[in-house]
PDB file of C-alpha atoms and ligand atoms in Angstrom:
ATOM      1  CA  MET A 220     -11.818 -17.154   8.116  1.00 48.00           C
ATOM      2  CA  SER A 221      -9.807 -17.246  11.303  1.00 50.00           C
ATOM      3  CA  LYS A 222      -9.751 -14.589  13.768  1.00 49.00           C
ATOM      4  CA  PRO A 223      -8.091 -11.357  13.459  1.00 51.00           C
ATOM      5  CA  ILE A 224      -5.182 -11.073  15.787  1.00 50.00           C
ATOM      6  CA  GLN A 225      -5.359  -6.990  17.249  1.00 51.00           C
ATOM      7  CA  ASN A 226      -2.170  -5.462  16.220  1.00 53.00           C
ATOM      8  CA  GLN A 227      -0.449  -4.181  19.043  1.00 62.00           C
ATOM      9  CA  GLY A 228       2.276  -2.448  17.850  1.00 93.00           C
ATOM     10  CA  ILE A 229       2.838   1.159  16.422  1.00 98.00           C
ATOM     11  CA  THR A 230      -0.602   2.994  16.300  1.00 98.00           C
ATOM     12  CA  PRO A 231      -1.857   5.937  13.720  1.00 98.00           C
ATOM     13  CA  SER A 232      -0.994   8.615  16.306  1.00 97.00           C
ATOM     14  CA  LEU A 233       1.957   7.438  16.740  1.00 98.00           C
ATOM     15  CA  LEU A 234       3.236   7.865  13.354  1.00 98.00           C
ATOM     16  CA  ARG A 235       1.555  10.989  13.551  1.00 98.00           C
ATOM     17  CA  SER A 236       3.797  12.307  16.447  1.00 97.00           C
ATOM     18  CA  LYS A 237       6.835  11.192  14.418  1.00 97.00           C
ATOM     19  CA  LYS A 238       6.378  14.707  12.224  1.00 98.00           C
ATOM     20  CA  GLY A 239       9.431  16.774  12.410  1.00 94.00           C
ATOM     21  CA  VAL A 240      11.050  13.649  14.708  1.00 97.00           C
ATOM     22  CA  SER A 241      12.300  10.844  12.262  1.00 97.00           C
ATOM     23  CA  PRO A 242      11.233  10.315   8.554  1.00 98.00           C
ATOM     24  CA  ILE A 243       8.971   6.906   8.613  1.00 98.00           C
ATOM     25  CA  VAL A 244       9.770   4.322   6.378  1.00 98.00           C
ATOM     26  CA  CYS A 245       6.542   2.338   4.547  1.00 98.00           C
ATOM     27  CA  LEU A 246       6.379  -0.082   2.541  1.00 98.00           C
ATOM     28  CA  THR A 247       3.102  -1.978   0.738  1.00 98.00           C
ATOM     29  CA  ALA A 248       2.542  -5.770   1.421  1.00 98.00           C
ATOM     30  CA  TYR A 249      -0.356  -8.451   0.257  1.00 98.00           C
ATOM     31  CA  SER A 250       0.364 -11.638   1.829  1.00 98.00           C
ATOM     32  CA  THR A 251       1.730 -12.849   5.637  1.00 98.00           C
ATOM     33  CA  GLN A 252       5.236 -14.202   4.318  1.00 98.00           C
ATOM     34  CA  MET A 253       6.113 -10.784   2.423  1.00 98.00           C
ATOM     35  CA  ALA A 254       4.339  -8.662   5.690  1.00 98.00           C
ATOM     36  CA  LYS A 255       6.521 -11.244   8.686  1.00 98.00           C
ATOM     37  CA  THR A 256       9.671 -10.000   6.127  1.00 98.00           C
ATOM     38  CA  LEU A 257       9.044  -6.606   6.126  1.00 98.00           C
ATOM     39  CA  ASP A 258       7.843  -5.805   9.638  1.00 98.00           C
ATOM     40  CA  PRO A 259      10.970  -5.582  11.590  1.00 98.00           C
ATOM     41  CA  HIS A 260      11.871  -3.029   9.081  1.00 98.00           C
ATOM     42  CA  VAL A 261       9.145  -1.042   8.358  1.00 98.00           C
ATOM     43  CA  ASP A 262       6.702   1.638  10.344  1.00 98.00           C
ATOM     44  CA  MET A 263       3.602   1.251   8.805  1.00 98.00           C
ATOM     45  CA  LEU A 264       2.418  -1.489   6.208  1.00 98.00           C
ATOM     46  CA  LEU A 265       0.136  -0.299   3.404  1.00 98.00           C
ATOM     47  CA  VAL A 266      -2.173  -2.970   2.257  1.00 98.00           C
ATOM     48  CA  GLY A 267      -2.679  -1.114  -1.090  1.00 98.00           C
ATOM     49  CA  ASP A 268      -5.336  -1.699  -3.654  1.00 98.00           C
ATOM     50  CA  SER A 269      -1.940  -1.685  -5.947  1.00 96.00           C
ATOM     51  CA  LEU A 270      -2.308  -5.061  -5.417  1.00 98.00           C
ATOM     52  CA  GLY A 271      -4.930  -5.549  -8.301  1.00 97.00           C
ATOM     53  CA  MET A 272      -2.554  -4.633 -10.930  1.00 94.00           C
ATOM     54  CA  VAL A 273       0.659  -6.210  -9.217  1.00 95.00           C
ATOM     55  CA  LEU A 274      -0.591  -9.293  -7.939  1.00 96.00           C
ATOM     56  CA  TYR A 275      -3.975  -9.996 -10.288  1.00 97.00           C
ATOM     57  CA  GLY A 276      -2.534  -8.112 -13.843  1.00 94.00           C
ATOM     58  CA  PHE A 277      -5.409  -5.595 -14.048  1.00 95.00           C
ATOM     59  CA  LYS A 278      -4.485  -2.381 -15.814  1.00 92.00           C
ATOM     60  CA  THR A 279      -5.856   0.227 -13.066  1.00 92.00           C
ATOM     61  CA  THR A 280      -6.763  -0.382  -9.456  1.00 96.00           C
ATOM     62  CA  ILE A 281     -10.569  -0.008 -10.676  1.00 96.00           C
ATOM     63  CA  GLY A 282     -11.308  -3.700 -10.292  1.00 97.00           C
ATOM     64  CA  VAL A 283     -10.502  -4.523  -6.926  1.00 98.00           C
ATOM     65  CA  THR A 284     -12.836  -5.144  -4.813  1.00 98.00           C
ATOM     66  CA  LEU A 285     -13.848  -4.636  -0.870  1.00 98.00           C
ATOM     67  CA  ASP A 286     -13.389  -8.519  -0.077  1.00 98.00           C
ATOM     68  CA  MET A 287     -10.028  -9.062  -2.174  1.00 98.00           C
ATOM     69  CA  MET A 288      -8.831  -6.105   0.264  1.00 98.00           C
ATOM     70  CA  ILE A 289     -10.259  -7.811   3.445  1.00 98.00           C
ATOM     71  CA  ALA A 290      -8.338 -11.098   2.468  1.00 98.00           C
ATOM     72  CA  HIS A 291      -5.436  -9.496   1.600  1.00 98.00           C
ATOM     73  CA  GLY A 292      -5.765  -7.278   4.607  1.00 98.00           C
ATOM     74  CA  ALA A 293      -6.220 -10.323   7.002  1.00 98.00           C
ATOM     75  CA  ALA A 294      -3.513 -11.938   5.522  1.00 98.00           C
ATOM     76  CA  VAL A 295      -1.108  -8.923   6.426  1.00 98.00           C
ATOM     77  CA  THR A 296      -2.179  -8.339   9.693  1.00 98.00           C
ATOM     78  CA  ARG A 297      -1.737 -12.428  10.302  1.00 98.00           C
ATOM     79  CA  GLY A 298       2.162 -11.687   9.628  1.00 98.00           C
ATOM     80  CA  VAL A 299       2.809  -8.402  11.794  1.00 98.00           C
ATOM     81  CA  THR A 300       3.479  -7.701  15.162  1.00 97.00           C
ATOM     82  CA  LYS A 301       4.971  -4.609  15.303  1.00 98.00           C
ATOM     83  CA  ALA A 302       4.291  -2.246  12.066  1.00 98.00           C
ATOM     84  CA  CYS A 303       0.879  -0.410  11.331  1.00 98.00           C
ATOM     85  CA  VAL A 304      -1.101  -2.037   9.353  1.00 98.00           C
ATOM     86  CA  ILE A 305      -3.708  -0.014   7.112  1.00 98.00           C
ATOM     87  CA  VAL A 306      -5.709  -1.272   4.256  1.00 98.00           C
ATOM     88  CA  ASP A 307      -6.618   0.504   0.959  1.00 98.00           C
ATOM     89  CA  LEU A 308     -10.193   1.213   0.564  1.00 98.00           C
ATOM     90  CA  PRO A 309     -11.160   0.481  -2.857  1.00 98.00           C
ATOM     91  CA  PHE A 310     -12.768   2.459  -5.842  1.00 98.00           C
ATOM     92  CA  GLY A 311     -16.693   2.178  -5.236  1.00 98.00           C
ATOM     93  CA  SER A 312     -16.759   1.139  -1.705  1.00 98.00           C
ATOM     94  CA  TYR A 313     -16.480   4.852  -0.256  1.00 98.00           C
ATOM     95  CA  GLU A 314     -17.329   7.824  -2.325  1.00 97.00           C
ATOM     96  CA  GLU A 315     -21.178   7.383  -2.346  1.00 98.00           C
ATOM     97  CA  SER A 316     -21.504   8.929   1.101  1.00 98.00           C
ATOM     98  CA  PRO A 317     -19.811   8.802   4.299  1.00 98.00           C
ATOM     99  CA  ALA A 318     -22.053   6.007   5.946  1.00 98.00           C
ATOM    100  CA  LYS A 319     -21.268   3.838   2.932  1.00 98.00           C
ATOM    101  CA  ALA A 320     -17.457   4.813   3.585  1.00 98.00           C
ATOM    102  CA  PHE A 321     -18.274   3.937   7.483  1.00 98.00           C
ATOM    103  CA  ASN A 322     -19.673   0.718   6.697  1.00 98.00           C
ATOM    104  CA  SER A 323     -16.936  -0.878   4.346  1.00 98.00           C
ATOM    105  CA  SER A 324     -14.330   0.658   6.833  1.00 98.00           C
ATOM    106  CA  ALA A 325     -15.836  -0.822   9.730  1.00 98.00           C
ATOM    107  CA  ARG A 326     -15.966  -4.108   7.798  1.00 98.00           C
ATOM    108  CA  VAL A 327     -12.249  -4.230   6.577  1.00 98.00           C
ATOM    109  CA  MET A 328     -11.193  -3.151  10.576  1.00 98.00           C
ATOM    110  CA  ARG A 329     -13.284  -5.908  11.758  1.00 98.00           C
ATOM    111  CA  LYS A 330     -12.212  -8.793   9.450  1.00 98.00           C
ATOM    112  CA  THR A 331      -8.603  -7.848   9.294  1.00 98.00           C
ATOM    113  CA  GLY A 332      -7.703  -6.542  12.470  1.00 98.00           C
ATOM    114  CA  CYS A 333      -5.737  -3.387  10.640  1.00 98.00           C
ATOM    115  CA  SER A 334      -5.368   0.215  12.433  1.00 98.00           C
ATOM    116  CA  GLY A 335      -7.105   2.315   9.977  1.00 98.00           C
ATOM    117  CA  VAL A 336      -7.854   2.534   6.145  1.00 98.00           C
ATOM    118  CA  LYS A 337      -6.668   4.693   3.272  1.00 98.00           C
ATOM    119  CA  LEU A 338      -8.985   6.444   1.097  1.00 98.00           C
ATOM    120  CA  GLU A 339      -7.837   8.753  -2.117  1.00 97.00           C
ATOM    121  CA  GLY A 340      -9.842  12.132  -2.648  1.00 97.00           C
ATOM    122  CA  GLY A 341      -9.485  15.693  -1.666  1.00 96.00           C
ATOM    123  CA  SER A 342     -12.067  18.777  -0.743  1.00 96.00           C
ATOM    124  CA  GLU A 343     -14.455  16.322  -1.830  1.00 97.00           C
ATOM    125  CA  MET A 344     -13.856  13.526   0.651  1.00 98.00           C
ATOM    126  CA  VAL A 345     -13.431  15.948   3.564  1.00 98.00           C
ATOM    127  CA  GLU A 346     -16.813  15.507   5.128  1.00 98.00           C
ATOM    128  CA  THR A 347     -15.993  11.348   4.480  1.00 98.00           C
ATOM    129  CA  VAL A 348     -12.948  12.013   6.723  1.00 98.00           C
ATOM    130  CA  ARG A 349     -14.465  13.940   9.214  1.00 98.00           C
ATOM    131  CA  TYR A 350     -17.615  11.247   9.667  1.00 98.00           C
ATOM    132  CA  LEU A 351     -15.007   8.545  10.250  1.00 98.00           C
ATOM    133  CA  THR A 352     -12.276  10.125  11.831  1.00 98.00           C
ATOM    134  CA  SER A 353     -14.730  10.906  14.384  1.00 98.00           C
ATOM    135  CA  ARG A 354     -16.080   7.455  14.719  1.00 98.00           C
ATOM    136  CA  GLY A 355     -13.110   5.834  15.952  1.00 97.00           C
ATOM    137  CA  ILE A 356     -11.795   4.881  12.494  1.00 98.00           C
ATOM    138  CA  PRO A 357      -8.132   6.383  11.837  1.00 98.00           C
ATOM    139  CA  VAL A 358      -7.599   7.672   8.050  1.00 98.00           C
ATOM    140  CA  LEU A 359      -4.420   8.091   5.994  1.00 98.00           C
ATOM    141  CA  GLY A 360      -5.332  10.776   3.075  1.00 98.00           C
ATOM    142  CA  HIS A 361      -4.193  10.145  -0.154  1.00 98.00           C
ATOM    143  CA  VAL A 362      -3.798  13.319  -2.882  1.00 97.00           C
ATOM    144  CA  GLY A 363      -1.796  13.923  -5.569  1.00 95.00           C
ATOM    145  CA  LEU A 364      -1.908  11.191  -8.174  1.00 92.00           C
ATOM    146  CA  MET A 365      -4.960   9.370  -7.273  1.00 89.00           C
ATOM    147  CA  PRO A 366      -4.727   5.915  -8.915  1.00 88.00           C
ATOM    148  CA  GLN A 367      -8.900   5.098  -8.954  1.00 91.00           C
ATOM    149  CA  SER A 368      -9.277   8.445 -10.679  1.00 88.00           C
ATOM    150  CA  VAL A 369      -6.749   7.874 -13.501  1.00 83.00           C
ATOM    151  CA  HIS A 370      -9.420   7.653 -16.405  1.00 83.00           C
ATOM    152  CA  SER A 371     -10.703  11.275 -15.246  1.00 80.00           C
ATOM    153  CA  SER A 372      -7.429  12.948 -14.467  1.00 77.00           C
ATOM    154  CA  GLY A 373      -5.543  12.245 -17.410  1.00 74.00           C
ATOM    155  CA  GLY A 374      -3.486   8.892 -16.545  1.00 73.00           C
ATOM    156  CA  PHE A 375       0.117   8.223 -14.450  1.00 79.00           C
ATOM    157  CA  ARG A 376       1.247  11.754 -14.886  1.00 82.00           C
ATOM    158  CA  THR A 377       3.117  13.963 -12.628  1.00 85.00           C
ATOM    159  CA  HIS A 378       0.289  16.103 -10.784  1.00 84.00           C
ATOM    160  CA  GLY A 379       1.511  19.937  -9.939  1.00 88.00           C
ATOM    161  CA  LYS A 380       2.874  20.888 -12.499  1.00 89.00           C
ATOM    162  CA  SER A 381       0.595  24.177 -13.301  1.00 92.00           C
ATOM    163  CA  ASP A 382       0.103  26.708 -10.418  1.00 94.00           C
ATOM    164  CA  GLU A 383      -3.674  25.961 -10.380  1.00 95.00           C
ATOM    165  CA  GLU A 384      -2.914  22.040 -10.088  1.00 93.00           C
ATOM    166  CA  ALA A 385      -0.266  22.464  -7.507  1.00 96.00           C
ATOM    167  CA  GLU A 386      -2.704  25.165  -5.447  1.00 96.00           C
ATOM    168  CA  ARG A 387      -5.747  22.624  -5.372  1.00 96.00           C
ATOM    169  CA  ILE A 388      -3.208  20.021  -4.325  1.00 97.00           C
ATOM    170  CA  ARG A 389      -2.246  22.099  -1.543  1.00 98.00           C
ATOM    171  CA  ALA A 390      -5.630  22.677  -0.514  1.00 98.00           C
ATOM    172  CA  ASP A 391      -6.920  19.157  -0.548  1.00 97.00           C
ATOM    173  CA  ALA A 392      -4.277  18.136   1.426  1.00 98.00           C
ATOM    174  CA  ILE A 393      -4.864  20.842   4.025  1.00 98.00           C
ATOM    175  CA  GLU A 394      -8.959  19.906   4.094  1.00 98.00           C
ATOM    176  CA  ILE A 395      -8.185  16.609   4.676  1.00 98.00           C
ATOM    177  CA  ALA A 396      -5.402  16.887   7.620  1.00 98.00           C
ATOM    178  CA  ASP A 397      -8.031  19.268   9.209  1.00 98.00           C
ATOM    179  CA  ALA A 398     -10.772  17.070   9.089  1.00 98.00           C
ATOM    180  CA  GLY A 399      -8.458  14.339  11.156  1.00 98.00           C
ATOM    181  CA  ALA A 400      -6.318  12.333   8.715  1.00 98.00           C
ATOM    182  CA  PHE A 401      -2.898  11.013  10.969  1.00 98.00           C
ATOM    183  CA  ALA A 402      -0.982  11.130   7.610  1.00 98.00           C
ATOM    184  CA  ILE A 403      -1.495  11.918   4.043  1.00 98.00           C
ATOM    185  CA  VAL A 404       0.455  10.080   0.892  1.00 98.00           C
ATOM    186  CA  ILE A 405       1.613  12.342  -1.591  1.00 98.00           C
ATOM    187  CA  GLU A 406       1.694  10.302  -4.839  1.00 97.00           C
ATOM    188  CA  GLY A 407       3.457  11.682  -8.072  1.00 95.00           C
ATOM    189  CA  THR A 408       3.567  15.294  -7.555  1.00 95.00           C
ATOM    190  CA  VAL A 409       6.442  17.822  -8.302  1.00 95.00           C
ATOM    191  CA  GLU A 410       8.585  18.195  -5.351  1.00 96.00           C
ATOM    192  CA  SER A 411       7.691  22.032  -4.567  1.00 96.00           C
ATOM    193  CA  VAL A 412       4.272  20.638  -3.893  1.00 97.00           C
ATOM    194  CA  ALA A 413       5.064  18.201  -1.441  1.00 98.00           C
ATOM    195  CA  ARG A 414       7.578  20.850   0.290  1.00 98.00           C
ATOM    196  CA  GLN A 415       4.744  23.088   0.765  1.00 98.00           C
ATOM    197  CA  ILE A 416       2.297  20.668   1.714  1.00 98.00           C
ATOM    198  CA  THR A 417       4.832  19.128   4.582  1.00 98.00           C
ATOM    199  CA  LEU A 418       5.262  22.744   5.752  1.00 98.00           C
ATOM    200  CA  ASP A 419       1.578  23.155   5.682  1.00 98.00           C
ATOM    201  CA  VAL A 420       0.021  20.015   7.104  1.00 98.00           C
ATOM    202  CA  GLY A 421       0.549  19.583  11.101  1.00 98.00           C
ATOM    203  CA  VAL A 422       0.599  15.747   9.589  1.00 98.00           C
ATOM    204  CA  PRO A 423       2.939  13.667   8.419  1.00 98.00           C
ATOM    205  CA  THR A 424       3.217  13.053   4.432  1.00 98.00           C
ATOM    206  CA  ILE A 425       4.329   9.865   3.149  1.00 98.00           C
ATOM    207  CA  GLY A 426       5.662  10.652  -0.558  1.00 98.00           C
ATOM    208  CA  ILE A 427       5.488   7.848  -3.427  1.00 97.00           C
ATOM    209  CA  GLY A 428       7.187   9.953  -6.503  1.00 95.00           C
ATOM    210  CA  ALA A 429       7.255  13.399  -4.558  1.00 96.00           C
ATOM    211  CA  SER A 430      10.174  13.602  -3.404  1.00 95.00           C
ATOM    212  CA  PRO A 431      12.674  13.594  -0.152  1.00 97.00           C
ATOM    213  CA  ALA A 432      10.628  17.064   1.143  1.00 97.00           C
ATOM    214  CA  CYS A 433       7.767  14.779   2.966  1.00 98.00           C
ATOM    215  CA  ASP A 434       7.996  13.353   6.202  1.00 98.00           C
ATOM    216  CA  GLY A 435       8.292   9.328   5.476  1.00 98.00           C
ATOM    217  CA  GLN A 436       8.145   7.461   2.100  1.00 98.00           C
ATOM    218  CA  ILE A 437       6.350   4.737   0.688  1.00 98.00           C
ATOM    219  CA  LEU A 438       7.402   2.036  -2.369  1.00 97.00           C
ATOM    220  CA  VAL A 439       5.148  -0.548  -3.974  1.00 97.00           C
ATOM    221  CA  THR A 440       7.209  -3.683  -2.058  1.00 98.00           C
ATOM    222  CA  ASP A 441       7.132  -5.105  -5.727  1.00 97.00           C
ATOM    223  CA  ASP A 442       9.106  -2.831  -7.630  1.00 95.00           C
ATOM    224  CA  LEU A 443      11.367  -2.147  -5.164  1.00 96.00           C
ATOM    225  CA  LEU A 444      12.587  -5.957  -5.068  1.00 97.00           C
ATOM    226  CA  GLY A 445      12.516  -5.868  -9.333  1.00 95.00           C
ATOM    227  CA  LEU A 446       9.242  -8.417  -8.751  1.00 93.00           C
ATOM    228  CA  PHE A 447       6.756  -6.857 -10.654  1.00 81.00           C
ATOM    229  CA  SER A 448       8.299  -5.556 -14.280  1.00 76.00           C
ATOM    230  CA  ASP A 449       5.422  -4.341 -16.324  1.00 71.00           C
ATOM    231  CA  PHE A 450       6.673  -0.943 -15.761  1.00 74.00           C
ATOM    232  CA  THR A 451       9.371   0.823 -13.392  1.00 79.00           C
ATOM    233  CA  PRO A 452       8.365   4.170 -12.612  1.00 84.00           C
ATOM    234  CA  ARG A 453      11.294   6.849 -12.402  1.00 87.00           C
ATOM    235  CA  PHE A 454      10.619   7.551  -8.703  1.00 91.00           C
ATOM    236  CA  VAL A 455      11.646   3.801  -7.825  1.00 94.00           C
ATOM    237  CA  LYS A 456      14.899   2.831  -6.841  1.00 95.00           C
ATOM    238  CA  ARG A 457      15.494  -1.167  -7.040  1.00 95.00           C
ATOM    239  CA  TYR A 458      17.004  -3.119  -4.198  1.00 97.00           C
ATOM    240  CA  ALA A 459      17.162  -6.112  -5.916  1.00 96.00           C
ATOM    241  CA  GLU A 460      15.976  -8.103  -8.870  1.00 95.00           C
ATOM    242  CA  LEU A 461      14.084 -10.827  -7.999  1.00 97.00           C
ATOM    243  CA  GLU A 462      12.190 -11.536 -10.973  1.00 96.00           C
ATOM    244  CA  GLU A 463      16.154 -12.645 -12.445  1.00 96.00           C
ATOM    245  CA  THR A 464      16.320 -14.805  -9.309  1.00 97.00           C
ATOM    246  CA  ILE A 465      13.143 -16.602  -9.773  1.00 98.00           C
ATOM    247  CA  SER A 466      13.825 -16.995 -13.339  1.00 97.00           C
ATOM    248  CA  GLU A 467      16.918 -18.640 -12.658  1.00 98.00           C
ATOM    249  CA  ALA A 468      15.956 -20.953 -10.107  1.00 98.00           C
ATOM    250  CA  ALA A 469      12.930 -22.032 -11.713  1.00 98.00           C
ATOM    251  CA  ALA A 470      15.180 -22.693 -14.941  1.00 98.00           C
ATOM    252  CA  SER A 471      17.399 -25.037 -12.434  1.00 98.00           C
ATOM    253  CA  TYR A 472      14.558 -26.417 -11.082  1.00 98.00           C
ATOM    254  CA  ALA A 473      13.494 -27.760 -14.664  1.00 98.00           C
ATOM    255  CA  ASP A 474      16.505 -29.048 -15.790  1.00 98.00           C
ATOM    256  CA  ASP A 475      17.132 -30.871 -12.500  1.00 98.00           C
ATOM    257  CA  VAL A 476      13.221 -32.701 -13.117  1.00 98.00           C
ATOM    258  CA  ARG A 477      14.058 -33.139 -17.061  1.00 98.00           C
ATOM    259  CA  LEU A 478      17.672 -34.628 -16.409  1.00 98.00           C
ATOM    260  CA  ARG A 479      16.053 -36.822 -13.156  1.00 98.00           C
ATOM    261  CA  ARG A 480      18.437 -35.081 -11.134  1.00 97.00           C
ATOM    262  CA  PHE A 481      15.827 -33.972  -8.635  1.00 98.00           C
ATOM    263  CA  PRO A 482      14.582 -35.264  -6.449  1.00 96.00           C
ATOM    264  CA  ALA A 483      17.923 -36.755  -5.129  1.00 95.00           C
ATOM    265  CA  LYS A 484      18.673 -39.293  -2.212  1.00 92.00           C
ATOM    266  CA  GLU A 485      18.635 -36.631   0.412  1.00 94.00           C
ATOM    267  CA  HIS A 486      15.298 -35.547  -0.508  1.00 94.00           C
ATOM    268  CA  CYS A 487      13.824 -38.769  -0.462  1.00 93.00           C
ATOM    269  CA  VAL A 488      12.355 -40.727   2.895  1.00 88.00           C
ATOM    270  CA  ASP A 489      13.656 -44.287   2.305  1.00 77.00           C
ATOM    271  CA  SER A 490      12.939 -46.128   6.049  1.00 73.00           C
ATOM    272  CA  GLY A 491       9.276 -47.491   4.972  1.00 77.00           C
ATOM    273  CA  PRO A 492       8.167 -51.265   4.740  1.00 80.00           C
ATOM    274  CA  ASN A 493       9.799 -52.961   1.526  1.00 76.00           C
ATOM    275  CA  LEU A 494       7.055 -53.443  -0.687  1.00 73.00           C
TER     276      LEU A 494
HETATM  277  O1  KIV B 632      -2.364   0.928  -3.627  1.00 52.37           O
HETATM  278  C1  KIV B 632      -0.862   0.971  -3.208  1.00 52.37           C
HETATM  279  O2  KIV B 632      -0.053   0.550  -3.146  1.00 52.37           O
HETATM  280  C2  KIV B 632      -1.164   2.930  -2.969  1.00 52.37           C
HETATM  281  C3  KIV B 632       0.518   3.395  -2.726  1.00 52.37           C
HETATM  282  C4  KIV B 632       1.354   3.005  -3.597  1.00 52.37           C
HETATM  283  C5  KIV B 632       0.378   4.687  -1.900  1.00 52.37           C
HETATM  284  O3  KIV B 632      -1.777   3.629  -2.790  1.00 52.37           O
END
């Protein structure tokens, strides 16, 4: 693997300073080419463990490994000059102890050149977030719907509908922010919860399915592009229908090959020796 390039663009502290100033634009990326294309338009690129479902066909994110995150994280940083690149810590790589989380995060940062890591969790992760942030690792928190816990939290559903759950998510976000996270992703919650958290914490909130009340927004790029059609959550806005475009292109190519229309003269090199 080639040496990671240190990204000199937008830093976690710059993102943090955008709270109350301007909305923060974030998307996911898993490859160099996609990162290059998105970089001019976004403040942050997340190498999300959603790649397990989007790229690898897993049913959940549970099967994603640290090595997968490192390979895709390195690919993304190679394509970026401006955006802040954050890499997800996958299930099983950080929950056990703050020291384990530090080892995983240090490996990710050293091998990818990213600017920080994201981890899911609330009060149970406070000690870990404090441990990491006090040792030089910028942490993006993630509360509300936490895909790594779908098996224990009732699946992919909207969180914060009951008073008790709303209060727990709010408390989680406040504790994670107090522990030093530079921003917090709020996923799949009702608007009132996202709004209250955004008022209560001093760091930016980044919403996904959590309403415009957040300080910024993130979507899975493949959803936005119409590239991942297993299911489209209600909160996704599709800005393109690339699955259809790709299918049409592949069908045209197949026709051309079968009818011997491709390759044509202009696709051939004809200046070699006469054999
Ligand atoms: O894994 C991911 O892509 C994420 C975002 C959707 C927030 O966690």
